[in-house]
PDB file of C-alpha atoms and ligand atoms in Angstrom:
ATOM      1  CA  MET A   1     -15.836  16.820  -3.808  1.00 96.00           C
ATOM      2  CA  ASN A   2     -12.409  15.913  -2.444  1.00 98.00           C
ATOM      3  CA  VAL A   3     -11.935  12.138  -2.328  1.00 98.00           C
ATOM      4  CA  ASP A   4      -8.834  10.459  -0.849  1.00 98.00           C
ATOM      5  CA  LEU A   5      -8.924   6.673  -0.944  1.00 99.00           C
ATOM      6  CA  HIS A   6      -5.443   5.633   0.243  1.00 98.00           C
ATOM      7  CA  SER A   7      -3.866   6.301   3.650  1.00 98.00           C
ATOM      8  CA  HIS A   8      -2.064   4.595   6.522  1.00 98.00           C
ATOM      9  CA  SER A   9      -2.210   4.653  10.315  1.00 98.00           C
ATOM     10  CA  LEU A  10      -0.441   3.036  13.263  1.00 98.00           C
ATOM     11  CA  ALA A  11      -2.327  -0.148  12.365  1.00 98.00           C
ATOM     12  CA  SER A  12       0.396  -0.598   9.732  1.00 98.00           C
ATOM     13  CA  ASP A  13       3.306   1.694   8.879  1.00 98.00           C
ATOM     14  CA  GLY A  14       1.729   5.126   9.327  1.00 98.00           C
ATOM     15  CA  LEU A  15       2.823   7.467  12.107  1.00 98.00           C
ATOM     16  CA  LEU A  16      -0.607   8.541  13.392  1.00 98.00           C
ATOM     17  CA  ALA A  17      -3.549   6.839  15.085  1.00 98.00           C
ATOM     18  CA  PRO A  18      -6.560   6.303  12.790  1.00 99.00           C
ATOM     19  CA  ALA A  19      -8.491   9.155  14.419  1.00 99.00           C
ATOM     20  CA  ALA A  20      -5.541  11.505  13.894  1.00 98.00           C
ATOM     21  CA  VAL A  21      -5.322  10.550  10.201  1.00 98.00           C
ATOM     22  CA  ALA A  22      -9.055  11.280   9.937  1.00 99.00           C
ATOM     23  CA  ALA A  23      -8.480  14.715  11.468  1.00 98.00           C
ATOM     24  CA  ARG A  24      -5.631  15.411   9.018  1.00 98.00           C
ATOM     25  CA  ALA A  25      -7.819  14.376   6.106  1.00 98.00           C
ATOM     26  CA  ARG A  26     -10.661  16.616   7.240  1.00 98.00           C
ATOM     27  CA  ALA A  27      -8.239  19.516   7.772  1.00 98.00           C
ATOM     28  CA  GLY A  28      -7.010  18.933   4.215  1.00 98.00           C
ATOM     29  CA  GLY A  29     -10.555  19.363   2.919  1.00 98.00           C
ATOM     30  CA  VAL A  30     -11.293  15.689   2.311  1.00 98.00           C
ATOM     31  CA  ASP A  31     -15.021  14.806   2.015  1.00 98.00           C
ATOM     32  CA  VAL A  32     -14.712  11.067   1.344  1.00 98.00           C
ATOM     33  CA  TRP A  33     -11.855   9.230   2.998  1.00 99.00           C
ATOM     34  CA  ALA A  34     -10.526   5.653   3.089  1.00 99.00           C
ATOM     35  CA  LEU A  35      -8.068   4.172   5.544  1.00 99.00           C
ATOM     36  CA  THR A  36      -6.130   1.427   3.730  1.00 99.00           C
ATOM     37  CA  ASP A  37      -3.541  -0.057   6.066  1.00 99.00           C
ATOM     38  CA  HIS A  38      -1.204  -2.760   4.784  1.00 99.00           C
ATOM     39  CA  ASP A  39      -2.636  -6.263   5.314  1.00 99.00           C
ATOM     40  CA  ASP A  40      -4.658  -5.229   8.386  1.00 98.00           C
ATOM     41  CA  VAL A  41      -8.116  -3.862   9.171  1.00 98.00           C
ATOM     42  CA  SER A  42      -7.726  -3.239  12.906  1.00 98.00           C
ATOM     43  CA  GLY A  43      -7.770   0.550  12.507  1.00 98.00           C
ATOM     44  CA  LEU A  44     -11.088   0.738  10.667  1.00 99.00           C
ATOM     45  CA  ASP A  45     -13.468   0.982  13.648  1.00 98.00           C
ATOM     46  CA  GLU A  46     -11.610   3.934  15.142  1.00 99.00           C
ATOM     47  CA  ALA A  47     -11.320   5.534  11.701  1.00 99.00           C
ATOM     48  CA  ALA A  48     -15.049   5.156  11.000  1.00 99.00           C
ATOM     49  CA  ALA A  49     -16.028   6.701  14.329  1.00 99.00           C
ATOM     50  CA  ALA A  50     -13.600   9.588  13.880  1.00 99.00           C
ATOM     51  CA  ALA A  51     -14.778  10.272  10.326  1.00 98.00           C
ATOM     52  CA  ALA A  52     -18.416  10.285  11.462  1.00 98.00           C
ATOM     53  CA  ALA A  53     -17.615  12.769  14.218  1.00 98.00           C
ATOM     54  CA  LEU A  54     -15.894  15.011  11.662  1.00 98.00           C
ATOM     55  CA  GLY A  55     -18.781  14.823   9.182  1.00 97.00           C
ATOM     56  CA  MET A  56     -16.634  13.009   6.616  1.00 98.00           C
ATOM     57  CA  ARG A  57     -17.809  10.025   4.573  1.00 98.00           C
ATOM     58  CA  PHE A  58     -15.733   6.940   5.420  1.00 98.00           C
ATOM     59  CA  VAL A  59     -14.775   4.065   3.133  1.00 99.00           C
ATOM     60  CA  PRO A  60     -13.309   0.977   4.845  1.00 99.00           C
ATOM     61  CA  GLY A  61     -10.249  -0.247   2.979  1.00 99.00           C
ATOM     62  CA  VAL A  62      -7.099  -2.348   3.039  1.00 99.00           C
ATOM     63  CA  GLU A  63      -3.903  -2.464   0.953  1.00 99.00           C
ATOM     64  CA  ILE A  64      -3.010  -6.096   0.262  1.00 99.00           C
ATOM     65  CA  SER A  65       0.581  -7.179  -0.441  1.00 99.00           C
ATOM     66  CA  VAL A  66       0.687  -9.475  -3.487  1.00 98.00           C
ATOM     67  CA  THR A  67       3.423 -11.336  -5.343  1.00 98.00           C
ATOM     68  CA  TRP A  68       2.604 -11.437  -9.040  1.00 98.00           C
ATOM     69  CA  ARG A  69       4.362 -13.679 -11.532  1.00 96.00           C
ATOM     70  CA  ALA A  70       4.211 -13.113 -15.276  1.00 91.00           C
ATOM     71  CA  GLU A  71       4.735 -16.872 -15.610  1.00 91.00           C
ATOM     72  CA  PRO A  72       5.527 -19.660 -13.141  1.00 89.00           C
ATOM     73  CA  SER A  73       9.295 -19.255 -13.608  1.00 88.00           C
ATOM     74  CA  HIS A  74       9.193 -15.477 -13.029  1.00 89.00           C
ATOM     75  CA  LYS A  75      10.812 -14.633  -9.692  1.00 90.00           C
ATOM     76  CA  GLY A  76       7.806 -12.508  -8.772  1.00 95.00           C
ATOM     77  CA  THR A  77       7.175  -8.823  -8.298  1.00 97.00           C
ATOM     78  CA  THR A  78       5.522  -7.261  -5.267  1.00 97.00           C
ATOM     79  CA  VAL A  79       2.386  -5.315  -6.149  1.00 98.00           C
ATOM     80  CA  HIS A  80      -0.207  -3.698  -3.907  1.00 98.00           C
ATOM     81  CA  VAL A  81      -3.938  -4.146  -4.411  1.00 99.00           C
ATOM     82  CA  VAL A  82      -6.288  -1.859  -2.492  1.00 99.00           C
ATOM     83  CA  GLY A  83      -9.698  -3.212  -1.510  1.00 99.00           C
ATOM     84  CA  LEU A  84     -12.303  -0.482  -0.993  1.00 99.00           C
ATOM     85  CA  ASN A  85     -15.723  -0.712   0.642  1.00 98.00           C
ATOM     86  CA  ILE A  86     -14.780  -4.055   2.117  1.00 98.00           C
ATOM     87  CA  ASP A  87     -16.547  -5.762   4.994  1.00 98.00           C
ATOM     88  CA  PRO A  88     -13.667  -6.085   7.480  1.00 98.00           C
ATOM     89  CA  GLU A  89     -15.541  -8.850   9.302  1.00 98.00           C
ATOM     90  CA  ASN A  90     -15.561 -11.140   6.307  1.00 98.00           C
ATOM     91  CA  ALA A  91     -13.877 -14.415   7.311  1.00 98.00           C
ATOM     92  CA  ALA A  92     -12.140 -15.125   3.987  1.00 98.00           C
ATOM     93  CA  LEU A  93     -10.574 -11.664   4.007  1.00 99.00           C
ATOM     94  CA  ALA A  94      -9.694 -11.772   7.706  1.00 98.00           C
ATOM     95  CA  ASP A  95      -8.084 -15.213   7.400  1.00 98.00           C
ATOM     96  CA  GLY A  96      -6.150 -14.202   4.301  1.00 98.00           C
ATOM     97  CA  LEU A  97      -4.804 -11.057   5.933  1.00 98.00           C
ATOM     98  CA  ALA A  98      -3.850 -13.031   9.055  1.00 98.00           C
ATOM     99  CA  ALA A  99      -1.805 -15.388   6.853  1.00 98.00           C
ATOM    100  CA  ILE A 100       0.014 -12.439   5.250  1.00 98.00           C
ATOM    101  CA  ARG A 101       0.795 -11.010   8.685  1.00 98.00           C
ATOM    102  CA  ALA A 102       2.191 -14.357   9.836  1.00 98.00           C
ATOM    103  CA  GLY A 103       4.478 -14.291   6.795  1.00 98.00           C
ATOM    104  CA  ARG A 104       5.590 -10.790   7.761  1.00 98.00           C
ATOM    105  CA  GLU A 105       6.754 -12.095  11.134  1.00 96.00           C
ATOM    106  CA  ASP A 106       9.044 -14.651   9.494  1.00 97.00           C
ATOM    107  CA  ARG A 107      10.245 -12.075   6.974  1.00 98.00           C
ATOM    108  CA  ALA A 108      11.090  -9.597   9.745  1.00 98.00           C
ATOM    109  CA  ARG A 109      13.334 -12.219  11.349  1.00 98.00           C
ATOM    110  CA  ARG A 110      15.098 -12.830   8.035  1.00 98.00           C
ATOM    111  CA  ILE A 111      15.560  -9.089   7.431  1.00 98.00           C
ATOM    112  CA  ALA A 112      17.030  -8.701  10.932  1.00 98.00           C
ATOM    113  CA  PHE A 113      19.380 -11.640  10.359  1.00 98.00           C
ATOM    114  CA  ASP A 114      20.633 -10.106   7.108  1.00 98.00           C
ATOM    115  CA  LEU A 115      21.115  -6.735   8.774  1.00 98.00           C
ATOM    116  CA  GLU A 116      23.062  -8.375  11.596  1.00 98.00           C
ATOM    117  CA  VAL A 117      25.402  -9.991   9.069  1.00 97.00           C
ATOM    118  CA  ALA A 118      25.765  -6.559   7.471  1.00 97.00           C
ATOM    119  CA  GLY A 119      26.872  -5.098  10.804  1.00 97.00           C
ATOM    120  CA  VAL A 120      23.571  -3.828  12.213  1.00 98.00           C
ATOM    121  CA  PRO A 121      22.700  -5.764  15.387  1.00 98.00           C
ATOM    122  CA  GLY A 122      19.380  -5.632  17.243  1.00 98.00           C
ATOM    123  CA  ALA A 123      17.255  -4.713  14.253  1.00 98.00           C
ATOM    124  CA  LEU A 124      14.293  -6.989  15.064  1.00 98.00           C
ATOM    125  CA  GLU A 125      13.837  -5.486  18.526  1.00 98.00           C
ATOM    126  CA  GLY A 126      14.636  -2.079  17.081  1.00 98.00           C
ATOM    127  CA  ALA A 127      11.992  -2.315  14.378  1.00 98.00           C
ATOM    128  CA  ARG A 128       9.421  -3.731  16.802  1.00 98.00           C
ATOM    129  CA  LYS A 129       9.708  -0.625  18.949  1.00 98.00           C
ATOM    130  CA  TYR A 130       8.287   1.381  16.053  1.00 98.00           C
ATOM    131  CA  ALA A 131       5.537  -1.100  15.218  1.00 98.00           C
ATOM    132  CA  ALA A 132       2.487  -0.029  17.246  1.00 98.00           C
ATOM    133  CA  ASN A 133       0.705  -3.074  15.826  1.00 98.00           C
ATOM    134  CA  PRO A 134       2.921  -5.985  16.943  1.00 97.00           C
ATOM    135  CA  ASP A 135       1.334  -8.111  14.199  1.00 96.00           C
ATOM    136  CA  LEU A 136       2.581  -5.870  11.472  1.00 98.00           C
ATOM    137  CA  VAL A 137       6.296  -5.201  11.175  1.00 98.00           C
ATOM    138  CA  SER A 138       7.157  -3.552   7.861  1.00 98.00           C
ATOM    139  CA  ARG A 139      10.302  -2.324   6.180  1.00 98.00           C
ATOM    140  CA  THR A 140       9.232   1.169   7.214  1.00 98.00           C
ATOM    141  CA  HIS A 141       9.771   0.189  10.861  1.00 98.00           C
ATOM    142  CA  PHE A 142      13.227  -1.141  10.027  1.00 98.00           C
ATOM    143  CA  ALA A 143      13.938   2.113   8.212  1.00 98.00           C
ATOM    144  CA  ARG A 144      13.031   4.169  11.284  1.00 98.00           C
ATOM    145  CA  PHE A 145      15.292   1.964  13.409  1.00 98.00           C
ATOM    146  CA  LEU A 146      18.208   2.351  10.959  1.00 98.00           C
ATOM    147  CA  VAL A 147      17.877   6.140  11.281  1.00 98.00           C
ATOM    148  CA  GLU A 148      17.783   5.882  15.082  1.00 98.00           C
ATOM    149  CA  ALA A 149      20.860   3.602  15.031  1.00 98.00           C
ATOM    150  CA  GLY A 150      22.745   6.277  13.096  1.00 98.00           C
ATOM    151  CA  LYS A 151      23.283   4.050  10.062  1.00 98.00           C
ATOM    152  CA  VAL A 152      21.495   6.408   7.673  1.00 98.00           C
ATOM    153  CA  PRO A 153      20.375  10.050   7.776  1.00 97.00           C
ATOM    154  CA  SER A 154      16.787   9.412   6.662  1.00 96.00           C
ATOM    155  CA  THR A 155      14.244   6.661   6.103  1.00 96.00           C
ATOM    156  CA  HIS A 156      14.594   7.316   2.396  1.00 95.00           C
ATOM    157  CA  ALA A 157      18.329   6.543   2.649  1.00 98.00           C
ATOM    158  CA  ALA A 158      17.504   3.434   4.693  1.00 98.00           C
ATOM    159  CA  PHE A 159      15.548   2.080   1.741  1.00 98.00           C
ATOM    160  CA  ASN A 160      18.254   3.009  -0.735  1.00 98.00           C
ATOM    161  CA  ARG A 161      21.111   1.506   1.240  1.00 98.00           C
ATOM    162  CA  TYR A 162      19.535  -1.443   3.048  1.00 98.00           C
ATOM    163  CA  LEU A 163      15.955  -2.366   2.334  1.00 98.00           C
ATOM    164  CA  THR A 164      15.520  -2.597  -1.426  1.00 97.00           C
ATOM    165  CA  GLU A 165      16.402  -5.384  -3.836  1.00 94.00           C
ATOM    166  CA  GLY A 166      20.113  -6.115  -4.055  1.00 95.00           C
ATOM    167  CA  LYS A 167      20.868  -4.411  -0.724  1.00 97.00           C
ATOM    168  CA  PRO A 168      21.988  -6.206   2.467  1.00 95.00           C
ATOM    169  CA  GLY A 169      18.671  -5.895   4.366  1.00 97.00           C
ATOM    170  CA  HIS A 170      16.434  -7.071   1.536  1.00 97.00           C
ATOM    171  CA  VAL A 171      15.005 -10.577   1.516  1.00 98.00           C
ATOM    172  CA  ALA A 172      12.849 -12.322  -1.059  1.00 96.00           C
ATOM    173  CA  HIS A 173       9.328 -12.891   0.159  1.00 97.00           C
ATOM    174  CA  ASP A 174       6.148 -14.463  -1.175  1.00 97.00           C
ATOM    175  CA  TRP A 175       3.056 -12.400  -0.405  1.00 98.00           C
ATOM    176  CA  ALA A 176      -0.490 -13.424  -1.346  1.00 98.00           C
ATOM    177  CA  SER A 177      -1.218 -14.550  -4.900  1.00 98.00           C
ATOM    178  CA  LEU A 178      -3.190 -12.131  -7.070  1.00 98.00           C
ATOM    179  CA  ALA A 179      -5.955 -14.751  -7.381  1.00 98.00           C
ATOM    180  CA  ASP A 180      -6.319 -15.046  -3.600  1.00 98.00           C
ATOM    181  CA  ALA A 181      -6.233 -11.295  -2.953  1.00 99.00           C
ATOM    182  CA  MET A 182      -8.925 -10.726  -5.582  1.00 98.00           C
ATOM    183  CA  ASP A 183     -11.057 -13.537  -4.136  1.00 98.00           C
ATOM    184  CA  TRP A 184     -10.835 -12.087  -0.618  1.00 98.00           C
ATOM    185  CA  ILE A 185     -11.784  -8.603  -1.779  1.00 98.00           C
ATOM    186  CA  ARG A 186     -14.725  -9.982  -3.763  1.00 98.00           C
ATOM    187  CA  ALA A 187     -15.828 -12.156  -0.830  1.00 98.00           C
ATOM    188  CA  ALA A 188     -15.751  -9.073   1.409  1.00 98.00           C
ATOM    189  CA  GLY A 189     -17.968  -7.164  -1.037  1.00 98.00           C
ATOM    190  CA  GLY A 190     -15.199  -4.756  -2.001  1.00 98.00           C
ATOM    191  CA  VAL A 191     -13.837  -3.164  -5.141  1.00 98.00           C
ATOM    192  CA  ALA A 192     -10.242  -3.986  -6.152  1.00 98.00           C
ATOM    193  CA  VAL A 193      -7.918  -1.141  -7.150  1.00 99.00           C
ATOM    194  CA  VAL A 194      -4.288  -1.378  -8.304  1.00 99.00           C
ATOM    195  CA  ALA A 195      -2.253   0.869  -6.001  1.00 99.00           C
ATOM    196  CA  HIS A 196       0.353   3.223  -7.530  1.00 98.00           C
ATOM    197  CA  PRO A 197       0.857   1.273 -10.806  1.00 98.00           C
ATOM    198  CA  GLY A 198       3.770   3.553 -11.730  1.00 98.00           C
ATOM    199  CA  ARG A 199       5.912   2.217  -8.927  1.00 97.00           C
ATOM    200  CA  TYR A 200       6.358  -1.415  -9.931  1.00 97.00           C
ATOM    201  CA  LYS A 201       9.573  -2.808 -11.228  1.00 90.00           C
ATOM    202  CA  LEU A 202       7.969  -4.370 -14.290  1.00 93.00           C
ATOM    203  CA  ALA A 203       8.801  -3.823 -17.939  1.00 90.00           C
ATOM    204  CA  THR A 204       5.944  -2.110 -19.804  1.00 89.00           C
ATOM    205  CA  GLY A 205       4.856  -5.376 -21.428  1.00 93.00           C
ATOM    206  CA  ASN A 206       4.678  -7.133 -18.087  1.00 96.00           C
ATOM    207  CA  LEU A 207       2.829  -4.235 -16.449  1.00 97.00           C
ATOM    208  CA  ASN A 208       0.231  -4.524 -19.206  1.00 97.00           C
ATOM    209  CA  ARG A 209       0.028  -8.282 -18.665  1.00 97.00           C
ATOM    210  CA  PHE A 210      -0.457  -7.692 -14.957  1.00 98.00           C
ATOM    211  CA  LEU A 211      -3.217  -5.148 -15.585  1.00 98.00           C
ATOM    212  CA  ALA A 212      -4.916  -7.498 -18.043  1.00 98.00           C
ATOM    213  CA  GLU A 213      -4.853 -10.346 -15.524  1.00 98.00           C
ATOM    214  CA  PHE A 214      -6.112  -7.988 -12.797  1.00 98.00           C
ATOM    215  CA  LYS A 215      -9.005  -7.017 -15.048  1.00 98.00           C
ATOM    216  CA  ASP A 216      -9.764 -10.659 -15.954  1.00 98.00           C
ATOM    217  CA  ARG A 217      -9.977 -11.452 -12.259  1.00 98.00           C
ATOM    218  CA  GLY A 218     -12.581  -8.740 -11.704  1.00 98.00           C
ATOM    219  CA  GLY A 219     -10.323  -5.763 -11.015  1.00 98.00           C
ATOM    220  CA  ALA A 220     -12.240  -2.516 -11.435  1.00 97.00           C
ATOM    221  CA  ALA A 221      -9.884   0.417 -11.082  1.00 98.00           C
ATOM    222  CA  ILE A 222      -6.329   1.708 -10.862  1.00 99.00           C
ATOM    223  CA  GLU A 223      -4.905   4.646  -8.970  1.00 99.00           C
ATOM    224  CA  VAL A 224      -4.226   7.493 -11.373  1.00 98.00           C
ATOM    225  CA  LEU A 225      -3.629  10.265  -8.853  1.00 98.00           C
ATOM    226  CA  THR A 226      -1.390   9.098  -6.018  1.00 98.00           C
ATOM    227  CA  GLY A 227       1.412  10.609  -3.999  1.00 97.00           C
ATOM    228  CA  SER A 228       3.666   8.032  -5.691  1.00 96.00           C
ATOM    229  CA  HIS A 229       3.113   9.335  -9.232  1.00 98.00           C
ATOM    230  CA  THR A 230       4.709  12.214 -11.074  1.00 97.00           C
ATOM    231  CA  ALA A 231       2.562  14.613 -13.102  1.00 97.00           C
ATOM    232  CA  ALA A 232       3.635  12.759 -16.257  1.00 98.00           C
ATOM    233  CA  GLN A 233       2.423   9.510 -14.673  1.00 98.00           C
ATOM    234  CA  TYR A 234      -0.974  11.098 -13.888  1.00 98.00           C
ATOM    235  CA  ASN A 235      -1.401  11.547 -17.654  1.00 98.00           C
ATOM    236  CA  HIS A 236       0.052   8.165 -18.513  1.00 98.00           C
ATOM    237  CA  PHE A 237      -2.192   6.189 -16.154  1.00 98.00           C
ATOM    238  CA  ALA A 238      -5.240   8.230 -17.158  1.00 98.00           C
ATOM    239  CA  GLU A 239      -4.551   6.914 -20.650  1.00 98.00           C
ATOM    240  CA  VAL A 240      -4.091   3.387 -19.288  1.00 98.00           C
ATOM    241  CA  CYS A 241      -7.588   3.699 -17.713  1.00 98.00           C
ATOM    242  CA  ARG A 242      -9.040   4.650 -21.094  1.00 98.00           C
ATOM    243  CA  CYS A 243      -7.293   1.778 -22.898  1.00 98.00           C
ATOM    244  CA  PHE A 244      -8.263  -0.900 -20.372  1.00 98.00           C
ATOM    245  CA  GLY A 245     -11.650   0.512 -19.418  1.00 98.00           C
ATOM    246  CA  PHE A 246     -10.677   0.879 -15.769  1.00 98.00           C
ATOM    247  CA  MET A 247     -12.281   3.292 -13.333  1.00 98.00           C
ATOM    248  CA  ALA A 248      -9.827   5.729 -11.753  1.00 99.00           C
ATOM    249  CA  SER A 249      -8.913   6.230  -8.114  1.00 99.00           C
ATOM    250  CA  ARG A 250      -7.292   9.071  -6.212  1.00 98.00           C
ATOM    251  CA  GLY A 251      -5.354   8.729  -2.944  1.00 98.00           C
ATOM    252  CA  SER A 252      -2.452  10.427  -1.207  1.00 98.00           C
ATOM    253  CA  ASP A 253      -0.906   7.250   0.335  1.00 98.00           C
ATOM    254  CA  TYR A 254      -0.394   9.433   3.397  1.00 98.00           C
ATOM    255  CA  HIS A 255       1.864   7.891   6.087  1.00 98.00           C
ATOM    256  CA  GLY A 256       2.226  10.850   8.476  1.00 97.00           C
ATOM    257  CA  PRO A 257       3.918  14.205   8.931  1.00 96.00           C
ATOM    258  CA  GLY A 258       7.377  14.291   7.369  1.00 90.00           C
ATOM    259  CA  GLU A 259       7.022  10.855   5.731  1.00 89.00           C
ATOM    260  CA  SER A 260       4.782  11.667   2.799  1.00 90.00           C
ATOM    261  CA  ARG A 261       5.181  13.768  -0.300  1.00 91.00           C
ATOM    262  CA  VAL A 262       1.481  14.535  -0.374  1.00 97.00           C
ATOM    263  CA  ASP A 263      -0.905  15.469   2.436  1.00 98.00           C
ATOM    264  CA  PRO A 264      -4.392  13.932   2.515  1.00 98.00           C
ATOM    265  CA  GLY A 265      -6.573  15.393  -0.215  1.00 98.00           C
ATOM    266  CA  ASP A 266      -3.730  17.407  -1.738  1.00 98.00           C
ATOM    267  CA  LEU A 267      -3.885  16.048  -5.304  1.00 98.00           C
ATOM    268  CA  PRO A 268      -5.297  17.406  -8.578  1.00 98.00           C
ATOM    269  CA  ARG A 269      -8.786  16.550  -9.828  1.00 97.00           C
ATOM    270  CA  LEU A 270      -9.290  13.480 -11.961  1.00 98.00           C
ATOM    271  CA  PRO A 271      -9.589  14.158 -15.703  1.00 98.00           C
ATOM    272  CA  ALA A 272     -13.299  14.751 -16.375  1.00 98.00           C
ATOM    273  CA  ASP A 273     -13.656  11.920 -18.911  1.00 98.00           C
ATOM    274  CA  LEU A 274     -12.528   9.190 -16.488  1.00 98.00           C
ATOM    275  CA  THR A 275     -15.036   7.313 -14.357  1.00 98.00           C
ATOM    276  CA  PRO A 276     -14.155   7.747 -10.683  1.00 98.00           C
ATOM    277  CA  VAL A 277     -14.147   4.513  -8.700  1.00 98.00           C
ATOM    278  CA  TRP A 278     -16.460   6.236  -6.203  1.00 98.00           C
ATOM    279  CA  GLN A 279     -19.130   6.960  -8.835  1.00 96.00           C
ATOM    280  CA  GLY A 280     -22.386   5.449  -7.630  1.00 89.00           C
ATOM    281  CA  TRP A 281     -21.352   5.084  -3.993  1.00 92.00           C
TER     282      TRP A 281
HETATM  283  P1  AMP B 301       6.775  -3.660   3.291  1.00 79.47           P
HETATM  284  O1  AMP B 301       5.314  -3.889   2.971  1.00 79.47           O
HETATM  285  O2  AMP B 301       7.143  -4.113   4.656  1.00 79.47           O
HETATM  286  O3  AMP B 301       7.679  -4.202   2.231  1.00 79.47           O
HETATM  287  O4  AMP B 301       6.985  -2.083   3.319  1.00 79.47           O
HETATM  288  C1  AMP B 301       6.566  -1.324   2.223  1.00 79.47           C
HETATM  289  C2  AMP B 301       6.446   0.137   2.631  1.00 79.47           C
HETATM  290  O5  AMP B 301       7.715   0.713   2.708  1.00 79.47           O
HETATM  291  C3  AMP B 301       5.690   0.959   1.610  1.00 79.47           C
HETATM  292  O6  AMP B 301       4.313   0.893   1.826  1.00 79.47           O
HETATM  293  C4  AMP B 301       6.204   2.334   1.895  1.00 79.47           C
HETATM  294  O7  AMP B 301       5.495   2.891   2.981  1.00 79.47           O
HETATM  295  C5  AMP B 301       7.625   2.083   2.352  1.00 79.47           C
HETATM  296  N1  AMP B 301       8.616   2.300   1.273  1.00 79.47           N
HETATM  297  C6  AMP B 301       8.919   1.488   0.247  1.00 79.47           C
HETATM  298  N2  AMP B 301       9.922   1.987  -0.501  1.00 79.47           N
HETATM  299  C7  AMP B 301      10.264   3.162   0.071  1.00 79.47           C
HETATM  300  C8  AMP B 301      11.237   4.167  -0.217  1.00 79.47           C
HETATM  301  N3  AMP B 301      12.080   4.056  -1.264  1.00 79.47           N
HETATM  302  N4  AMP B 301      11.310   5.241   0.610  1.00 79.47           N
HETATM  303  C9  AMP B 301      10.481   5.347   1.666  1.00 79.47           C
HETATM  304  N5  AMP B 301       9.544   4.436   1.981  1.00 79.47           N
HETATM  305  C10 AMP B 301       9.430   3.353   1.205  1.00 79.47           C
HETATM  306 MN1   MN B 302       3.529   1.901   3.604  1.00 79.47          MN
HETATM  307 MN1   MN B 303       1.710   0.579  -1.528  1.00 79.47          MN
HETATM  308 MN1   MN B 304      -0.005   2.590   0.758  1.00 79.47          MN
END
């Protein structure tokens, strides 16, 4: 069974409509598929209908932006927590996600201001043009605008030169707390999964502290196989699952043609001794 539990659509920073992502997943041989847009569930109805029409099992999901602090004085690190099998109608979850999206609006203005100072005018309007969901402007939309404006040759270069920490289009931002994100996922009946744990800018000790706190707060699983991990990281995070007693997840983090290393479903199998997060569904 091919299970892919992480992907994006036009409801956040993907390039395709939910139904088109479903079709890509099915074409890639996926049997069980989750749409997990950033901080937004507005694509889930279309995704569910499309998956049903394609004979593919659908799992409603969301990828929540979180700021985690190792201690109160820590400046905070952005981490992503995926909620799977959530009820998108749940009020606590819906209200929490709406608050994150409101914060994104303010952040987009600050990013645009910084870019203007750095000699790139019109970035807010420019990024908005790429954001099909006007409620959800992400750095990815700024990256596409920076390519269009001729400032960089690729979205990858846009992140390297402008949109990451220490660069002129990067601003500090407080996302949801880990406690709140976990509460919303639990309230919505979902399972919490740490997205791409290999990608965070945390020293090993702090990553372990984060994972321990995630587990204490009811966290069930981490992504082992993701388009963001190298083959060495597949092995490493399989071992992390064994040490912490986490279930394992698998997801491409597909964003659309030309913007993703991995197509939906195109990942290895989970090691046989790990418990898949979808076991028992
Ligand atoms: P945001 O939530 O607005 O900070 O945007 C985060 C998104 O930017 C991620 O989900 C990725 O899709 C994208 N992203 C982050 N870093 C990079 C990178 N180095 N290259 C390409 N895309 C990136
Ligand atoms: Mn993204
Ligand atoms: Mn992510
Ligand atoms: Mn993602």
